[in-house]
PDB file of C-alpha atoms in Angstrom:
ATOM      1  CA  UNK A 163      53.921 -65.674  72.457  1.00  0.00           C
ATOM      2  CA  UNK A 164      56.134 -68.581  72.459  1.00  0.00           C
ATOM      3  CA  UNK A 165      56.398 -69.878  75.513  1.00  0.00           C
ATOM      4  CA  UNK A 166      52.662 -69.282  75.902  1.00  0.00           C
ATOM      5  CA  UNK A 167      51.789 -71.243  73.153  1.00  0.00           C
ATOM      6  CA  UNK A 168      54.118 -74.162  74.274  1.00  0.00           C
ATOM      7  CA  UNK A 169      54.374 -73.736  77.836  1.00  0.00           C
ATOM      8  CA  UNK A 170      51.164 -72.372  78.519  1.00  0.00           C
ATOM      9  CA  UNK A 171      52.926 -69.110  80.628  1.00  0.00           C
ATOM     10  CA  UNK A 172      53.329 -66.067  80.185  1.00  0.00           C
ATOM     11  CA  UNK A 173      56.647 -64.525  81.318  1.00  0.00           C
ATOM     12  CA  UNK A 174      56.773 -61.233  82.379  1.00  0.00           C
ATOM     13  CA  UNK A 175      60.311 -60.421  82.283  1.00  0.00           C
ATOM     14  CA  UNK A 176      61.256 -62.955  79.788  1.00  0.00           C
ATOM     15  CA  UNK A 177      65.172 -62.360  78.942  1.00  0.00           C
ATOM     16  CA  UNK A 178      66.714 -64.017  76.104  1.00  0.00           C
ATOM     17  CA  UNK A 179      70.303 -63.642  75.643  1.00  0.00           C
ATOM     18  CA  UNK A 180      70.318 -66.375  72.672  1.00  0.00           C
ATOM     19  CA  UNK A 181      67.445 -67.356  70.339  1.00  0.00           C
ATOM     20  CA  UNK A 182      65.386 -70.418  71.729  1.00  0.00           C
ATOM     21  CA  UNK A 183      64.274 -73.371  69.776  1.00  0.00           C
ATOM     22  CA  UNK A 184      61.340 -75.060  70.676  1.00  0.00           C
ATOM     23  CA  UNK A 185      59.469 -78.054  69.594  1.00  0.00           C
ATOM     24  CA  UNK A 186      55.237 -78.968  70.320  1.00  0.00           C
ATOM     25  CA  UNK A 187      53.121 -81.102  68.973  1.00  0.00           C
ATOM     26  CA  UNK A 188      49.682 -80.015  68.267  1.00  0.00           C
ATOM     27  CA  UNK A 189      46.579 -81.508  66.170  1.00  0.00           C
ATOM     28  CA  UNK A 190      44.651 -79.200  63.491  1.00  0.00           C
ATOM     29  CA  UNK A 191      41.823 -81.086  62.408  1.00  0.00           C
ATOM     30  CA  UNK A 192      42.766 -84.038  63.202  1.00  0.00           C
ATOM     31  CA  UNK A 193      46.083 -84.105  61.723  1.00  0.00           C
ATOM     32  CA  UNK A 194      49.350 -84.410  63.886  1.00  0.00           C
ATOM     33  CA  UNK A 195      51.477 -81.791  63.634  1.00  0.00           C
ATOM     34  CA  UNK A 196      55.304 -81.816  65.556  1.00  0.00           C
ATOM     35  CA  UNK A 197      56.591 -78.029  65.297  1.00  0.00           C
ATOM     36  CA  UNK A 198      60.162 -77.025  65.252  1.00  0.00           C
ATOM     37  CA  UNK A 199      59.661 -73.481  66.597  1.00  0.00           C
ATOM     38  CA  UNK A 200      62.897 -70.252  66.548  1.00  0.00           C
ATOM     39  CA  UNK A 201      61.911 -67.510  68.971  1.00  0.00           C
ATOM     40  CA  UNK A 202      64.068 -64.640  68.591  1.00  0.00           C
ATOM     41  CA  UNK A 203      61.508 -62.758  71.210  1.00  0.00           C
ATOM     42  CA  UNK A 204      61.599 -59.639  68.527  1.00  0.00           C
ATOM     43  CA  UNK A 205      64.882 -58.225  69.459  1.00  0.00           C
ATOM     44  CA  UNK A 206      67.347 -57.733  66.387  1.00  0.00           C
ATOM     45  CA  UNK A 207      69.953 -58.335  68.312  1.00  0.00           C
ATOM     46  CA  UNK A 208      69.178 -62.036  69.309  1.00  0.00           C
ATOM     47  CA  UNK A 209      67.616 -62.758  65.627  1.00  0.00           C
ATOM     48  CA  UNK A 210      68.666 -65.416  63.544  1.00  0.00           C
ATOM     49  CA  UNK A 211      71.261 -63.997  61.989  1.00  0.00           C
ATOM     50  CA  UNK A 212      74.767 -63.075  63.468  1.00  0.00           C
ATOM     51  CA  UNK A 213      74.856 -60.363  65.982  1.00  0.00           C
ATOM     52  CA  UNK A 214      77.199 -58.163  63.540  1.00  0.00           C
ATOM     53  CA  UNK A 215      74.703 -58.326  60.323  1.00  0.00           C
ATOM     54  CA  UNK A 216      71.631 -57.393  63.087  1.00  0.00           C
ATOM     55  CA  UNK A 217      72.575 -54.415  64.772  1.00  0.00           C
ATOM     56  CA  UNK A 218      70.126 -51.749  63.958  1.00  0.00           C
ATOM     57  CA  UNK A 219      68.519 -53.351  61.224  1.00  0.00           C
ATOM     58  CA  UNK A 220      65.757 -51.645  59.552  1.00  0.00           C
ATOM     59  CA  UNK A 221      64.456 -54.258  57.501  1.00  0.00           C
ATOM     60  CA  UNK A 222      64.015 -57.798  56.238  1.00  0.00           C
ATOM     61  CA  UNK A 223      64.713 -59.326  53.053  1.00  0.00           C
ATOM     62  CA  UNK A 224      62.558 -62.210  51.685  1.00  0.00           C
ATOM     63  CA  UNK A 225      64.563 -64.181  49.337  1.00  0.00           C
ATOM     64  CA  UNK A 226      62.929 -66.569  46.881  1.00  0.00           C
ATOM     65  CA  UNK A 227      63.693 -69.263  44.008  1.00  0.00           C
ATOM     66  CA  UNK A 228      62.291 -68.172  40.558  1.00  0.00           C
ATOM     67  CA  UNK A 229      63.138 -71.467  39.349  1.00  0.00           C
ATOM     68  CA  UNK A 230      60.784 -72.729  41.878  1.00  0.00           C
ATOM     69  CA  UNK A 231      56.949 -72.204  42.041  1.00  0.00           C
ATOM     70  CA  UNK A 232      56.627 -73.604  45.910  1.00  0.00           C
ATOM     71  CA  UNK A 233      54.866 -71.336  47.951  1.00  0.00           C
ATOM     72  CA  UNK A 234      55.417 -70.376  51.981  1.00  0.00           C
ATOM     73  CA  UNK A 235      52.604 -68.667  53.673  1.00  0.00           C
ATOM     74  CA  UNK A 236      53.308 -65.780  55.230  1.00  0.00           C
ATOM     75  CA  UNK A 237      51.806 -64.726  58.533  1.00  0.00           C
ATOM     76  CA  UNK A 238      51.691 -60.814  59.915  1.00  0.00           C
ATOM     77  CA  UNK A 239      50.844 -60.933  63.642  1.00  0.00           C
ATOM     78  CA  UNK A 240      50.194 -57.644  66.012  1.00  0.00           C
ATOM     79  CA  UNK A 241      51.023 -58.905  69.061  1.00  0.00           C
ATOM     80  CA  UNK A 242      50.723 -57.147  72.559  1.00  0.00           C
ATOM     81  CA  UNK A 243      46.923 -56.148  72.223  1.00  0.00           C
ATOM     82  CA  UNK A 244      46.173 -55.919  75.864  1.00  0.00           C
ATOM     83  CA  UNK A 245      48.237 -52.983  75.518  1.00  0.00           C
ATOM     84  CA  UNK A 246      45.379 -50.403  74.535  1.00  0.00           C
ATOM     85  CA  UNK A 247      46.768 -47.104  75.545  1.00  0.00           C
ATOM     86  CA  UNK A 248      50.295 -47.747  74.448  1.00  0.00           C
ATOM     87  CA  UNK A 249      48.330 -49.003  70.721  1.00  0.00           C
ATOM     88  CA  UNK A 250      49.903 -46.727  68.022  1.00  0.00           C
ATOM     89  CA  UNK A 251      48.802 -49.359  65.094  1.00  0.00           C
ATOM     90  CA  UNK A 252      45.390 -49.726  64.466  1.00  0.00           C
ATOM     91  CA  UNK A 253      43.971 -53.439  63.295  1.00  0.00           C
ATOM     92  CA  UNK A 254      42.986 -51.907  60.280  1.00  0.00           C
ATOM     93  CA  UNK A 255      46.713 -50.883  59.389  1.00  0.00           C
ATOM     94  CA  UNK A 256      47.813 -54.054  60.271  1.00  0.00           C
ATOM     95  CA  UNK A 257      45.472 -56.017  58.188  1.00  0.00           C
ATOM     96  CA  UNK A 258      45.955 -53.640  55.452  1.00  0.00           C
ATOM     97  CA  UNK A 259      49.626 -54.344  55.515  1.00  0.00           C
ATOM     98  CA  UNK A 260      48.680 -58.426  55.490  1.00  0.00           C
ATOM     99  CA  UNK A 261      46.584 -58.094  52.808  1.00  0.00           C
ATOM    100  CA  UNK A 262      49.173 -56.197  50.610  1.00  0.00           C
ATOM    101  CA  UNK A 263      51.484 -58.803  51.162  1.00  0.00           C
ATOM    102  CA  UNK A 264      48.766 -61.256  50.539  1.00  0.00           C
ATOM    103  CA  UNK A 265      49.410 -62.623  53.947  1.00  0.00           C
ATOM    104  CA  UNK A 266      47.042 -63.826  56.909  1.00  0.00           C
ATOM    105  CA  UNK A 267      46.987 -61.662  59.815  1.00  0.00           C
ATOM    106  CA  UNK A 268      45.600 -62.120  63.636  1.00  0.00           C
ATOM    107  CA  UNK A 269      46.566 -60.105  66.523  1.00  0.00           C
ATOM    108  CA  UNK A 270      47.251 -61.344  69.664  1.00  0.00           C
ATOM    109  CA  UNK A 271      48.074 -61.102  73.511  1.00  0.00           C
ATOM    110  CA  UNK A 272      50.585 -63.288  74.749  1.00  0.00           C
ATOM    111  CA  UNK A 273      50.185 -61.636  77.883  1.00  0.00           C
ATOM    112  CA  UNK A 274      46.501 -62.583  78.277  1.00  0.00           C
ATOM    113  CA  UNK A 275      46.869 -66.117  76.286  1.00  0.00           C
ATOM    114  CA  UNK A 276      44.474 -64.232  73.723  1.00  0.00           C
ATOM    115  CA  UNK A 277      44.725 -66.711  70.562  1.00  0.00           C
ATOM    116  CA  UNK A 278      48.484 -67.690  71.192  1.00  0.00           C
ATOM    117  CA  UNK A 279      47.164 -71.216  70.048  1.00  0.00           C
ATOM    118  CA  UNK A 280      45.176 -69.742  67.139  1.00  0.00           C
ATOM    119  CA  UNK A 281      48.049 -68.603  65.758  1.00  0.00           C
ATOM    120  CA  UNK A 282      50.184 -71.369  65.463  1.00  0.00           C
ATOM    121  CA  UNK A 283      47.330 -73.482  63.981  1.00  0.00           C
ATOM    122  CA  UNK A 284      46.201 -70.601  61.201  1.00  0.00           C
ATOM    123  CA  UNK A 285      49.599 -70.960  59.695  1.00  0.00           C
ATOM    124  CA  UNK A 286      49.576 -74.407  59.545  1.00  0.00           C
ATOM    125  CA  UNK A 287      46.063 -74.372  57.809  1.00  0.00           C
ATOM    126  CA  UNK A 288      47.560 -71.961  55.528  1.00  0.00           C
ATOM    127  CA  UNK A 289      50.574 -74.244  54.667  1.00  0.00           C
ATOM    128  CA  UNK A 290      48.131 -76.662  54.145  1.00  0.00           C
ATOM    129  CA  UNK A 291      45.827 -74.846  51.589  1.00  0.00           C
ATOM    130  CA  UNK A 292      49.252 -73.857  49.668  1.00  0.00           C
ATOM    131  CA  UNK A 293      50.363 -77.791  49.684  1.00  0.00           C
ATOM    132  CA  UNK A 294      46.427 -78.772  48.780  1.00  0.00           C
ATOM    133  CA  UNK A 295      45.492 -80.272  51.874  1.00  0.00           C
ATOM    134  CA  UNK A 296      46.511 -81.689  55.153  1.00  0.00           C
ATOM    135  CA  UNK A 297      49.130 -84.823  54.876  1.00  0.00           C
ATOM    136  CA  UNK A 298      48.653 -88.654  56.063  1.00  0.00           C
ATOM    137  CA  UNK A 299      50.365 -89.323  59.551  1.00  0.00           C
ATOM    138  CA  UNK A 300      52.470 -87.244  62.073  1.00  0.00           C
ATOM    139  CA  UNK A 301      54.155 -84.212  59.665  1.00  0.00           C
ATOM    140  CA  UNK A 302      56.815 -81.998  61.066  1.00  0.00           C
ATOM    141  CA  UNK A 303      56.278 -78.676  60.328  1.00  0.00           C
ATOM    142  CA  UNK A 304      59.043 -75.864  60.974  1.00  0.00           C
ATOM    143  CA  UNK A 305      58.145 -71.718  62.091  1.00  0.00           C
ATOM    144  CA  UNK A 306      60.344 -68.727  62.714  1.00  0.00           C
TER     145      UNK A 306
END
């Protein structure tokens, strides 16, 4: 979903062996917006974290500051929805999940460049509700 949203491709056989960074800029409602973007292309193994604390992992911790009030929004995306017959998820689940975590959700197709851009700009719009509104000038704005 990545390199669709910033390259406008879609790579079939797409093979990371490290995680990529990527930067874009992009403009949500009128407001310039440079993203810094980590794409660990949803293996474990590549992640953000060291190879030897990501080997099987079955599950993420969210860590957060109770001394701090500051809010992140959180985004679920189901990606790969061209994939009908291989769907074992329903949207339903997956919004149901999202809204237990009090999270957006959207699901997507890299493949078929269904909402790739959507994406990216929903969770800046939901930064920006959580900050109380868009800033003045060009605002980076960092997603993994």
């Amino acid at each position: 979903m990545t390199i669709q949203f910033v390259e406008g491709q879609f790579v079939d056989s797409y093979d990371p062996t490290i995680e990529n960074t990527f930067t874009k800029m992009i403009t949500v409602n009128g407001q310039e917006y440079h993203l810094q973007l980590v794409d660990t292309a949803g293996q474990d193994e590549y992640s953000i974290f060291p190879q030897t604390y990501s080997i099987d992992i079955n599950g993420y911790i969210l860590v957060y500051s109770v001394t701090s009030n500051k809010r992140v929004p959180i985004m679920l995306v189901g990606n790969k929805k061209d994939l009908h017959m291989e769907r074992v998820i329903s949207c339903e689940e997956g919004k149901a999940l999202a809204d237990s975590w009090n999270a957006a959700f959207m699901e997507s197709s890299a493949k078929e460049n269904q909402t790739a851009v959507e994406v990216f700009k929903r969770i800046i719009l939901e930064a920006e509700k959580m900050d109380g509104g868009a800033p003045q000038g060009r605002t980076p704005c960092s997603m993994m």
